[in-house]
Coordinates of C-alpha atoms in Angstrom, one line a residue:
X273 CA 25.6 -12.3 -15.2
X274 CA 25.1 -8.5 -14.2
X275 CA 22.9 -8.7 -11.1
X276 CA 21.5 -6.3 -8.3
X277 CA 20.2 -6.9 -4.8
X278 CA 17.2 -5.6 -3.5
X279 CA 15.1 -5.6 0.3
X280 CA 11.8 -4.1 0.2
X281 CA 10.4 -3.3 3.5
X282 CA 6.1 -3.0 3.7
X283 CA 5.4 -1.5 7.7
X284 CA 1.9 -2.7 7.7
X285 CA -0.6 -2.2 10.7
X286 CA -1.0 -5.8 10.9
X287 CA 2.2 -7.3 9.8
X288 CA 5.6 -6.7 8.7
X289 CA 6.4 -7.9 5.5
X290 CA 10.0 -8.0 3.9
X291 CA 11.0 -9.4 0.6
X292 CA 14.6 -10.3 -0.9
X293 CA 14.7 -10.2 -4.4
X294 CA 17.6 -10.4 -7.2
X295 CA 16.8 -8.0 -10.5
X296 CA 18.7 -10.5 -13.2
X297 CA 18.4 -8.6 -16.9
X298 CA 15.0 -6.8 -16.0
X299 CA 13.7 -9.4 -14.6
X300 CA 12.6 -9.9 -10.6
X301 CA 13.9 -13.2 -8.8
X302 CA 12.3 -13.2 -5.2
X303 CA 14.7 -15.1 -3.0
X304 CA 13.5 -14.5 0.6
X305 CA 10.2 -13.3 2.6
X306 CA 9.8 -12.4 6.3
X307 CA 6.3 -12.0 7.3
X308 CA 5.8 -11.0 11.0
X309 CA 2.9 -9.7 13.2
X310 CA 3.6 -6.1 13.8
X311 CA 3.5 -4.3 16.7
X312 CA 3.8 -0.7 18.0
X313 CA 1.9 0.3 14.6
X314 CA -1.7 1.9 14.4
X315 CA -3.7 3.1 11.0
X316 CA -0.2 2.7 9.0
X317 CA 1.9 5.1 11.4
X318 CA 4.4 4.2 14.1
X319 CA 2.9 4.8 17.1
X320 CA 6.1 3.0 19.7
X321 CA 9.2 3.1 17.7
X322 CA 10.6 0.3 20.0
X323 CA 8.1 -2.3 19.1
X324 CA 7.8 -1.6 15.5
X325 CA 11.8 -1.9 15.6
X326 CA 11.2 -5.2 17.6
X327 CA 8.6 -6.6 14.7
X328 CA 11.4 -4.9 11.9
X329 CA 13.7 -7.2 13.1
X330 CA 12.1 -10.2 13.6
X331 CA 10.5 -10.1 9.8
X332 CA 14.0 -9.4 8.7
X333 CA 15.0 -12.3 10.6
X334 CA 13.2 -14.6 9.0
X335 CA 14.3 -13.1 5.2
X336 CA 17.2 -13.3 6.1
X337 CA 17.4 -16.9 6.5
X338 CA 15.1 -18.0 3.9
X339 CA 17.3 -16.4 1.5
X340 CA 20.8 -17.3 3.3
X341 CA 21.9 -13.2 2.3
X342 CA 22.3 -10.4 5.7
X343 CA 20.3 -7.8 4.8
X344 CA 22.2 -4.2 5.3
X345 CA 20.0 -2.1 3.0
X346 CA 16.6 -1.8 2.9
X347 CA 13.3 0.2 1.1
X348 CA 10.8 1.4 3.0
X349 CA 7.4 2.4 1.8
X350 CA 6.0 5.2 3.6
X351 CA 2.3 5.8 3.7
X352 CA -0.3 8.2 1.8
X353 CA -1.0 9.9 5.2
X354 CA -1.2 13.5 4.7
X355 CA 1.5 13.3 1.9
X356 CA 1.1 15.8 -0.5
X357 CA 2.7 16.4 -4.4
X358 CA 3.8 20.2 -5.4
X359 CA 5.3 21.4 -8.2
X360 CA 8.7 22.5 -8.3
X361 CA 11.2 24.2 -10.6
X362 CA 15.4 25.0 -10.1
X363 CA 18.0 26.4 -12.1
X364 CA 21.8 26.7 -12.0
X365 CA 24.3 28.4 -14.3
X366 CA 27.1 25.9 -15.9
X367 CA 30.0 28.3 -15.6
X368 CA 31.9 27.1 -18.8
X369 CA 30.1 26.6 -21.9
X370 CA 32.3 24.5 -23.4
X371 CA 32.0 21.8 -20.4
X372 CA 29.4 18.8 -20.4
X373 CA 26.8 18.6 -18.3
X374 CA 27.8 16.2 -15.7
X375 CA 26.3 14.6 -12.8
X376 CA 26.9 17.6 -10.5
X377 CA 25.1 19.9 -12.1
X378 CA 22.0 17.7 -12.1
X379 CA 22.2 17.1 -8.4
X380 CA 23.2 20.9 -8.0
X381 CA 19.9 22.3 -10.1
X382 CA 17.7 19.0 -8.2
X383 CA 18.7 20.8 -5.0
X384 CA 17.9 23.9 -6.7
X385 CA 14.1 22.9 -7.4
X386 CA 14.0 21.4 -3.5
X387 CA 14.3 24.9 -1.7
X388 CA 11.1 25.7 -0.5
X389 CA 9.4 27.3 2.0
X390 CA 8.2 24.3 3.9
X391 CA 5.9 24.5 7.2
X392 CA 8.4 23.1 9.8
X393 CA 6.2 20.2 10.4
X394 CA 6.8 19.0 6.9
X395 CA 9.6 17.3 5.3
X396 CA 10.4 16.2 1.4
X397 CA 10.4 12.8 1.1
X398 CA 10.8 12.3 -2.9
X399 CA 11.5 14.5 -5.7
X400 CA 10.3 13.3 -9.4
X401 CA 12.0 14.9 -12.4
X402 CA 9.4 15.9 -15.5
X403 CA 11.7 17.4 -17.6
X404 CA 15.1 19.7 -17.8
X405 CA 15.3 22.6 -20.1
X406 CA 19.0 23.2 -21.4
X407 CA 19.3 26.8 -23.1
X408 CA 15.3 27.0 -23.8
X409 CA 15.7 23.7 -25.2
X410 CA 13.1 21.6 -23.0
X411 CA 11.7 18.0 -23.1
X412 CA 14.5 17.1 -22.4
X413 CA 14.8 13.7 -20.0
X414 CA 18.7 13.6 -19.5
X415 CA 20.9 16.5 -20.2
X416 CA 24.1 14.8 -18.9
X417 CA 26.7 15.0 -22.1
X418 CA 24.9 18.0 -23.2
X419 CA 26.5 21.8 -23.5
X420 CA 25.2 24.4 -22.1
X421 CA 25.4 27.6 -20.0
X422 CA 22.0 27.5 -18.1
X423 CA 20.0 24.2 -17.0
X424 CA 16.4 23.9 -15.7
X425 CA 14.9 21.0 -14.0
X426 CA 10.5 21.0 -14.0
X427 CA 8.9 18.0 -11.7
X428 CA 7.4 17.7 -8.6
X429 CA 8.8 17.2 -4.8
X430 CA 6.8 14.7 -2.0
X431 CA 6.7 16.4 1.0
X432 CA 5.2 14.5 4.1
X433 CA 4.8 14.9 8.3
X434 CA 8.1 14.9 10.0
X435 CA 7.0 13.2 12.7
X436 CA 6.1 10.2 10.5
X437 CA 8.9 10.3 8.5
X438 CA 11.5 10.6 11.7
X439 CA 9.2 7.2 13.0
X440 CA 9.7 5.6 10.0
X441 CA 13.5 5.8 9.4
X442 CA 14.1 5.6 13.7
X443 CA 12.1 2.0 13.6
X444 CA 14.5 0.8 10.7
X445 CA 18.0 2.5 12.2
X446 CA 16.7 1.1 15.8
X447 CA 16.1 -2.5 14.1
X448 CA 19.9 -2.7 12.8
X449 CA 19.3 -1.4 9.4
X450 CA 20.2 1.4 6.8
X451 CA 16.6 2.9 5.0
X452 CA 18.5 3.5 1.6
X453 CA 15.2 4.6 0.3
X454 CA 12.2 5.9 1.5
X455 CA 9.5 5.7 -1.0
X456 CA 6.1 6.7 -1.5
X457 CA 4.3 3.9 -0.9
X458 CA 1.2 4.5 -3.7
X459 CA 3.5 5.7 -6.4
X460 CA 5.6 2.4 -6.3
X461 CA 2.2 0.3 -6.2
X462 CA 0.8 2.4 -8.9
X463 CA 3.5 2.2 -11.6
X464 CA 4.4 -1.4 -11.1
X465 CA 0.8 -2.7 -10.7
X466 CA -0.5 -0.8 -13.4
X467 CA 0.2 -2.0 -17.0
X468 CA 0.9 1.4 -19.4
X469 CA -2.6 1.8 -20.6
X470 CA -4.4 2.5 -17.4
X471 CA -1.3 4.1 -16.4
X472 CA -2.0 6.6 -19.5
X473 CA -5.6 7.1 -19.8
X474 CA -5.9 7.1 -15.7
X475 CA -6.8 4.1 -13.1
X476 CA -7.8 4.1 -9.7
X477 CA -5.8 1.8 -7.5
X478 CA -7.2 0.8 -4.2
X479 CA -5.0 -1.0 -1.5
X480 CA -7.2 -2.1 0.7
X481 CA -4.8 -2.6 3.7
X482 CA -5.0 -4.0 7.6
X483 CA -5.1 -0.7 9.1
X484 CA -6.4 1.4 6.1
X485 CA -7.6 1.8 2.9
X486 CA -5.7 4.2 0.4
X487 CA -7.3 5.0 -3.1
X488 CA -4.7 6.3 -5.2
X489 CA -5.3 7.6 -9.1
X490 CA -2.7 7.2 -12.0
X491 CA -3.0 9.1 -14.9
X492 CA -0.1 10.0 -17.4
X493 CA 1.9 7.5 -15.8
X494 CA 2.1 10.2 -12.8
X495 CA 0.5 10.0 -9.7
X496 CA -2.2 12.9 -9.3
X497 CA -4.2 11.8 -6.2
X498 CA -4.6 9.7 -3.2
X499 CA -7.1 10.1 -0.3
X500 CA -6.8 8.0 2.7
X501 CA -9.5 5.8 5.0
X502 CA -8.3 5.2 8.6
X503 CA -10.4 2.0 8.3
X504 CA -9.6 -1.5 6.6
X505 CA -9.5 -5.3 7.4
X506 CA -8.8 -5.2 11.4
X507 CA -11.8 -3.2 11.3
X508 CA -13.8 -5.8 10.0
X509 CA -12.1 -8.8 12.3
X510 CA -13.2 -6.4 15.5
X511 CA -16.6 -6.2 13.6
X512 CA -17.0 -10.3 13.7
X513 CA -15.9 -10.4 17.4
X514 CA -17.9 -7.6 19.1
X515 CA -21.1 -9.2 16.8
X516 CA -20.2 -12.7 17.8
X517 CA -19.0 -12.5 21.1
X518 CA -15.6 -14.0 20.0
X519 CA -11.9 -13.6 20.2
X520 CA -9.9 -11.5 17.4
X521 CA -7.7 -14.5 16.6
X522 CA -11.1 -16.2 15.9
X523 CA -12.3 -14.0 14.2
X524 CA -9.6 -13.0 12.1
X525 CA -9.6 -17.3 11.4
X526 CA -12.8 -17.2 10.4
X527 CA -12.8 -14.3 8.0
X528 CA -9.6 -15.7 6.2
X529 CA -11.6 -19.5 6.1
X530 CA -15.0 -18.5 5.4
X531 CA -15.6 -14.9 4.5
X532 CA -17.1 -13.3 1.7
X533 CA -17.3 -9.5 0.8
X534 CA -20.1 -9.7 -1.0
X535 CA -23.4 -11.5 1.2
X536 CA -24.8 -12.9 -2.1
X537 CA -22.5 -15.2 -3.0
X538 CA -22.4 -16.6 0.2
X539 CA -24.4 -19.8 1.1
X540 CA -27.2 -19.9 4.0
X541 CA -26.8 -23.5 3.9
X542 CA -23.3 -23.9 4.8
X543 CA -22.4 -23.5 8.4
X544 CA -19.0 -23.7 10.2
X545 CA -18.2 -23.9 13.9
X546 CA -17.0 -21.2 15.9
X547 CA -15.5 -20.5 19.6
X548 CA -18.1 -17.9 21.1
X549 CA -17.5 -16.4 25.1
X550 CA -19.6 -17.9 27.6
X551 CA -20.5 -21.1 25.4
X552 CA -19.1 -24.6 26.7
X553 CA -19.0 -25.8 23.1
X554 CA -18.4 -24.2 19.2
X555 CA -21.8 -22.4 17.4
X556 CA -22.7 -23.2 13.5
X557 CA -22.6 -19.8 12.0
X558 CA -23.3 -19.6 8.3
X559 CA -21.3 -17.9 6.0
X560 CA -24.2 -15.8 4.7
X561 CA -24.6 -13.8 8.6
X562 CA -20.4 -13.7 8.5
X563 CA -20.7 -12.4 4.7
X564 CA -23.0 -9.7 6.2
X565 CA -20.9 -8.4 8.6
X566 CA -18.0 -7.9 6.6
X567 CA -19.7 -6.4 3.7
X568 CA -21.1 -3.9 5.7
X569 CA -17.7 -2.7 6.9
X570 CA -16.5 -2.8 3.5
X571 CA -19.6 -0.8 2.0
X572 CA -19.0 1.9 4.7
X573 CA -15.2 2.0 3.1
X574 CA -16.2 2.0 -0.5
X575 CA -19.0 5.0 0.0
X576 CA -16.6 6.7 1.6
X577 CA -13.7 6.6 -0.7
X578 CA -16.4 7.1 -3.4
X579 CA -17.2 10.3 -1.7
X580 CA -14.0 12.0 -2.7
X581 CA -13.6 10.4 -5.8
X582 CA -16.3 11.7 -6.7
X583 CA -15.3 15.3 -6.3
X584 CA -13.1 15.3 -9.2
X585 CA -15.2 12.6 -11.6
X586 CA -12.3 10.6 -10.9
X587 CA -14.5 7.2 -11.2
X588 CA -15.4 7.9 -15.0
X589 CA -11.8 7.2 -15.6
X590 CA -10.9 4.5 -18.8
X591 CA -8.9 2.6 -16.8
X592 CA -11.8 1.6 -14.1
X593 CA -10.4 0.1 -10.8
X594 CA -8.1 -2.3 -9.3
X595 CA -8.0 -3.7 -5.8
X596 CA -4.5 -4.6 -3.7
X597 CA -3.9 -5.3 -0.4
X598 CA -4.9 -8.3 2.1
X599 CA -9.0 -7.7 2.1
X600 CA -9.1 -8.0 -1.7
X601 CA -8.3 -11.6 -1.2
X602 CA -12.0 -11.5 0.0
X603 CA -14.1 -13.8 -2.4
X604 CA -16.8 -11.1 -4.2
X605 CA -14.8 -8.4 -3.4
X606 CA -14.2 -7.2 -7.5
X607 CA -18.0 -7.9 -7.7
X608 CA -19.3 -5.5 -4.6
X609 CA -16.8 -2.8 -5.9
X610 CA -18.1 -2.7 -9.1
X611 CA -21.4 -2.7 -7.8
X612 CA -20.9 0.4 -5.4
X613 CA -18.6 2.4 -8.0
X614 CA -20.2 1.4 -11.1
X615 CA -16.9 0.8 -12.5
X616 CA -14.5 -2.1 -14.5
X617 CA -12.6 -3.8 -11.4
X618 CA -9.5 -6.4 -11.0
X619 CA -8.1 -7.3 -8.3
X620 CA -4.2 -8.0 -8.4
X621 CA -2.3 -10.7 -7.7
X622 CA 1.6 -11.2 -7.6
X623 CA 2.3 -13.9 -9.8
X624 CA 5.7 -14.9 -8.2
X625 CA 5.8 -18.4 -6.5
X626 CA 5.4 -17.9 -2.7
X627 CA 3.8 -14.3 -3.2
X628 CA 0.4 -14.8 -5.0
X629 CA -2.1 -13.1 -2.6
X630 CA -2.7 -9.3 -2.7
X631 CA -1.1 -8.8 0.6
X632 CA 2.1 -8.8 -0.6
X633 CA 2.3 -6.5 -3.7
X634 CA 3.6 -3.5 -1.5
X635 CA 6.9 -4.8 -1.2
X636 CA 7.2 -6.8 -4.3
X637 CA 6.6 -3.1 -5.7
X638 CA 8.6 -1.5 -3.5
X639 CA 11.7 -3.4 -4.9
X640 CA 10.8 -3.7 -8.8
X641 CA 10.2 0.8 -8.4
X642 CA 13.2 0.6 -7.1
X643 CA 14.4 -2.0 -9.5
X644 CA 13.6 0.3 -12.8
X645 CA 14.5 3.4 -11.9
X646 CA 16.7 5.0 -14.5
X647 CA 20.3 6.8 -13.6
X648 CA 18.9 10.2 -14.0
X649 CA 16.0 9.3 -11.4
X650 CA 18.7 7.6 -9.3
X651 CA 21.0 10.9 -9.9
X652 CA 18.1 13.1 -8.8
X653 CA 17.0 11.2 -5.8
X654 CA 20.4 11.3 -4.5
X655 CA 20.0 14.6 -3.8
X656 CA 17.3 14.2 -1.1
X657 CA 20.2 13.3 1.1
X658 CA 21.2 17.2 1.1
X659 CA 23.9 17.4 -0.6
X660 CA 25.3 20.0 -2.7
X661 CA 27.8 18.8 -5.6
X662 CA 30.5 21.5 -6.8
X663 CA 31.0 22.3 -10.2
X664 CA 34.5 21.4 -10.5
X665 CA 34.2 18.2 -9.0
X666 CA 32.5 14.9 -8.2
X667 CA 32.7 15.7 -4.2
X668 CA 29.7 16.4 -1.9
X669 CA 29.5 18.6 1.0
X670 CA 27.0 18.4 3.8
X671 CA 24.0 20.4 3.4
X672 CA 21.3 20.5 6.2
X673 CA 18.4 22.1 4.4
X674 CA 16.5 19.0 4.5
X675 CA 17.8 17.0 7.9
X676 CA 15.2 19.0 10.3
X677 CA 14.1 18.5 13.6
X678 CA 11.0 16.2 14.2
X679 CA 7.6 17.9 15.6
X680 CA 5.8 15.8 17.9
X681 CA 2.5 16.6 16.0
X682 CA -0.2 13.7 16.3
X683 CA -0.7 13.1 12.1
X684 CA -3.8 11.6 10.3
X685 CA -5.0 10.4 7.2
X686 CA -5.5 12.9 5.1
X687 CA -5.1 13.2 1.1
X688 CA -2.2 13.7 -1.4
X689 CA -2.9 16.4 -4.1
X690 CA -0.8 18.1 -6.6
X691 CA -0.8 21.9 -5.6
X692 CA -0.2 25.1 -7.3
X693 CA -0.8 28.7 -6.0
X694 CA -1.2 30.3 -9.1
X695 CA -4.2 27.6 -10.2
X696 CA -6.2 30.0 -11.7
X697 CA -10.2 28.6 -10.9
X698 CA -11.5 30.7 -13.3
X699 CA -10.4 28.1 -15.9
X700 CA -12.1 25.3 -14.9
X701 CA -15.9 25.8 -16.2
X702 CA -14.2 26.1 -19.8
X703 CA -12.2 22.7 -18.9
X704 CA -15.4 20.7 -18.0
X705 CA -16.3 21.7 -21.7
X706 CA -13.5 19.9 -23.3
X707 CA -14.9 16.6 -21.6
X708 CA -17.0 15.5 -24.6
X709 CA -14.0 15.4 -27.1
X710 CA -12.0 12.1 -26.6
X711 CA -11.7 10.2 -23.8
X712 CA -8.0 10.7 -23.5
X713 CA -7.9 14.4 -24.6
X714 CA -10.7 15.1 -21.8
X715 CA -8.6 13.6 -19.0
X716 CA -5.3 15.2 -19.9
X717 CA -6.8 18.7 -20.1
X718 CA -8.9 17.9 -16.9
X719 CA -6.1 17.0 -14.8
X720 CA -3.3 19.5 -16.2
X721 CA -5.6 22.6 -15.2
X722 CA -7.4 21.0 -12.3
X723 CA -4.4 19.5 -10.7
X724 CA -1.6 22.4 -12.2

C-alpha cells in the first residue's frame, strides 16, 4: 500500500492547530490533531518568536501522541498579510538538442522566472507554474522527456514581508522542527475547499479567523485576490466583555454556548446565566442582547470586506460565497452574509471524524494542497530553496538570491493582487463591455485584462 505522511501546521492568533494525516491512493486519513492556545501571536503575525515556538511545540505535542508518529517535517501556512501575486517569465537554453528535457532544466528556467528586482523588504514565498513553452510550442504543462534547444516557463511568483516570513520559519526551527513548506495560506484553502465549478467561474472564500478575517477570490482555478481585515472573532469576545462587564474566558464561553450572528434568530425568551464583575451572583442575559453584540462586530467586518470587493464587482461572481474559519461556526452566520452581500452563501465544514467545525479547514488544506501537488509543481517549488541545478547533472549548488536578511519592518494587513506594469488601463472601458456576453466569458476577459 503506497502511502505518504503529511503535518500541516495552521499559526492561528488564537490557537495552534496541527494535523497528522496519511494520503492512502488519493485519499486523506487524519491520524492526529494538536490544538493549543497560542501565544506570542497578534492579527495572524508573530509578534514574540519565543512564545509562538513555546505554543508550536506544545500543539505538536499533543499530535504527536494522538497519532503515536514524531513529527520532523511540517507545513506551514503563512497569512494573506501584504502578500502579493506577480507575473513572471524565465528562459534557459538546452545546450544539446538531441538531450531530454530533464529535471534540471526545469529547476534551472524556474530560477530563471524567480530573478526579480524585489524591494529588500520582500521575499518570494511560492512560485506557480502556468505553462512552459518548448521551441514556440506552448501550453505545455510538463516538458520533461521532451527535446528541445530553448525552454520557457510563464506563471506567477508569491512574494511576501521578510520580516513575517523570517517569524514564521524562526517559531517552527525554534520549536524543534523543519518548515518543509511554506504555503500560502488562501491559495491552499481555496483550491481544496472549492469544488471545480466555483473554482472556474470564480468564488469568494471568506475565512473568518480569531485574529482576522481574509476574503480571498478563486477564479480559473487561480487565485486572483485577497484583501485582509485586522478584525475577527477575539474581536467580538472583547466586544461581550467590555459590554457586559465580564471576563474574556466568559465571554468567549458564552459566545461558543449561546451566540448567534444573526440577532433574529435569536430568542428574547431564553436567558442563560453569566459571571459579571462586581455582582455576588450570575445575571440572565438573553441570547437576543448577546446575538446583538456579536452581529454588530460581524456587520462592521462584512461592510468592510464588501467595500473592496466591491471595487472590482467581485460579489457578482457565479460561484457566490463561502465562509471558513472558527466564527462561521456562528448559527445565522450564512443567513446575515447573504443578507449584507446579496450573494449565494455556504459555510464549510470538514467532513473528517474529529475535524467537523470550520476552524480546522486551514490545516486539513494545508496537507491535502500539499497532498495533490503534481511532480512538476513539486519540481518547480524545489527551487524556492535557491538552488541552481547544472545541465550535465542531477547536483545542486548553493545559490543565495533568495536567503536575504530580515528587515525589522512592523507589517499589516494589507491585500494580494496580481500585478503587471505594462497593464495597459486604457483597455478596461472596452472590457466592462464584454460583461453582458456569458457569464463565464465576462469573468475571464474581466480578470485577464484587469488583473494581467
Amino acid at each position: 500500500m503506497n502511502s505518504e505522511m503529511y503535518v500541516g501546521l495552521d499559526i492561528g492568533t488564537t490557537s495552534i492547530k496541527v494535523i497528522v494525516a496519511e494520503n492512502v491512493k488519493g485519499q486523506m486519513n487524519v491520524l492526529g490533531l494538536g490544538n493549543e492556545r497560542s501565544y506570542g501571536i497578534d492579527r495572524g503575525i508573530i509578534v514574540d518568536i519565543d512564545k509562538a515556538s513555546e505554543s508550536i511545540r506544545r500543539a505538536v505535542d499533543q499530535a504527536e501522541e494522538k497519532s503515536g508518529i514524531q513529527i520532523n517535517d511540517v507545513i506551514v501556512g503563512i497569512p494573506a498579510n501584504q502578500l502579493k501575486i506577480e507575473p513572471c517569465s524565465g528562459m534557459v537554453a538546452i545546450s544539446d538538442q538531441s538531450r531530454e528535457i530533464s529535471n534540471a532544466d526545469v529547476k534551472n528556467v524556474t530560477v530563471s522566472a524567480m530573478i526579480k528586482n524585489l524591494p529588500p523588504e520582500r521575499e518570494i514565498v511560492d512560485t506557480l507554474p502556468d505553462e512552459f513553452v518548448v521551441d514556440g510550442f506552448d501550453g505545455i504543462k510538463d516538458p520533461r522527456g521532451m527535446v528541445g534547444v530553448r525552454l520557457e516557463m510563464k506563471g506567477r511568483i508569491i512574494t511576501g514581508p521578510k520580516t513575517i516570513i523570517h517569524n514564521i520559519r524562526k517559531s517552527v526551527i525554534q520549536a524543534g522542527l523543519n518548515p518543509s513548506s511554506i504555503i500560502n495560506s488562501p491559495l491552499a484553502q481555496g483550491k481544496t475547499i472549492l469544488d471545480d465549478g466555483e473554482q472556474d467561474f470564480g468564488t469568494i472564500l471568506i475565512d473568518m479567523g480569531g485574529g482576522q478575517t481574509t476574503a480571498s477570490i478563486i477564479h480559473d482555478h487561480q487565485l486572483k485576490f485577497t484583501t485582509v481585515d485586522s478584525e475577527g472573532g477575539e474581536y467580538i469576545t472583547k466586544d461581550i466583555s467590555v459590554v457586559l462587564n465580564t471576563s474574556v474566558e466568559s465571554s468567549e464561553k458564552v459566545k461558543r454556548d449561546y451566540g448567534f450572528a444573526d440577532a433574529l434568530e435569536a430568542s428574547e425568551s431564553n436567558e442563560f446565566p453569566i459571571e459579571v464583575v462586581g455582582q455576588s451572583q450570575p445575571v440572565k442575559l438573553s441570547e437576543k442582547y448577546l446575538a446583538e453584540i456579536i452581529q454588530a462586530r460581524i456587520d462592521q467586518i462584512f461592510n468592510r470586506i464588501a467595500k473592496s470587493l466591491s471595487g472590482i464587482s467581485a460579489l457578482d461572481l457565479p460561484g457566490g460565497i463561502v465562509l471558513t474559519g472558527g466564527v462561521a461556526a456562528l448559527p445565522g452566520i450564512s443567513e446575515l452574509a447573504a443578507d449584507r452581500f446579496n450573494s449565494n452563501v455556504r459555510v464549510y465544514i470538514p467532513n473528517q471524524m474529529g475535524l467537523r467545525h470550520p476552524s480546522f479547514s486551514l490545516p486539513l488544506s494545508l496537507v491535502t494542497y500539499r497532498a495533490n501537488m503534481s511532480e512538476i509543481q513539486v519540481l518547480v517549488r524545489s527551487s524556492l530553496e535557491g538552488k541552481i541545478v547544472s545541465e550535465d547533472s542531477n547536483d545542486v549548488e548553493d545559490d543565495s538570491f533568495i536567503q536575504n536578511d530580515v528587515s525589522d519592518d512592523d507589517m499589516q494587513s494589507d491585500e494580494v493582487y496580481d500585478k503587471n506594469k505594462n497593464a495597459d488601463s486604457k483597455n478596461k472601458k472596452g472590457i466592462m463591455s464584454k460583461f453582458k456576453s456569458g457569464a463565464k466569458n465576462k469573468w475571464r476577459g474581466f480578470y485577464k485584462d484587469f488583473f494581467e
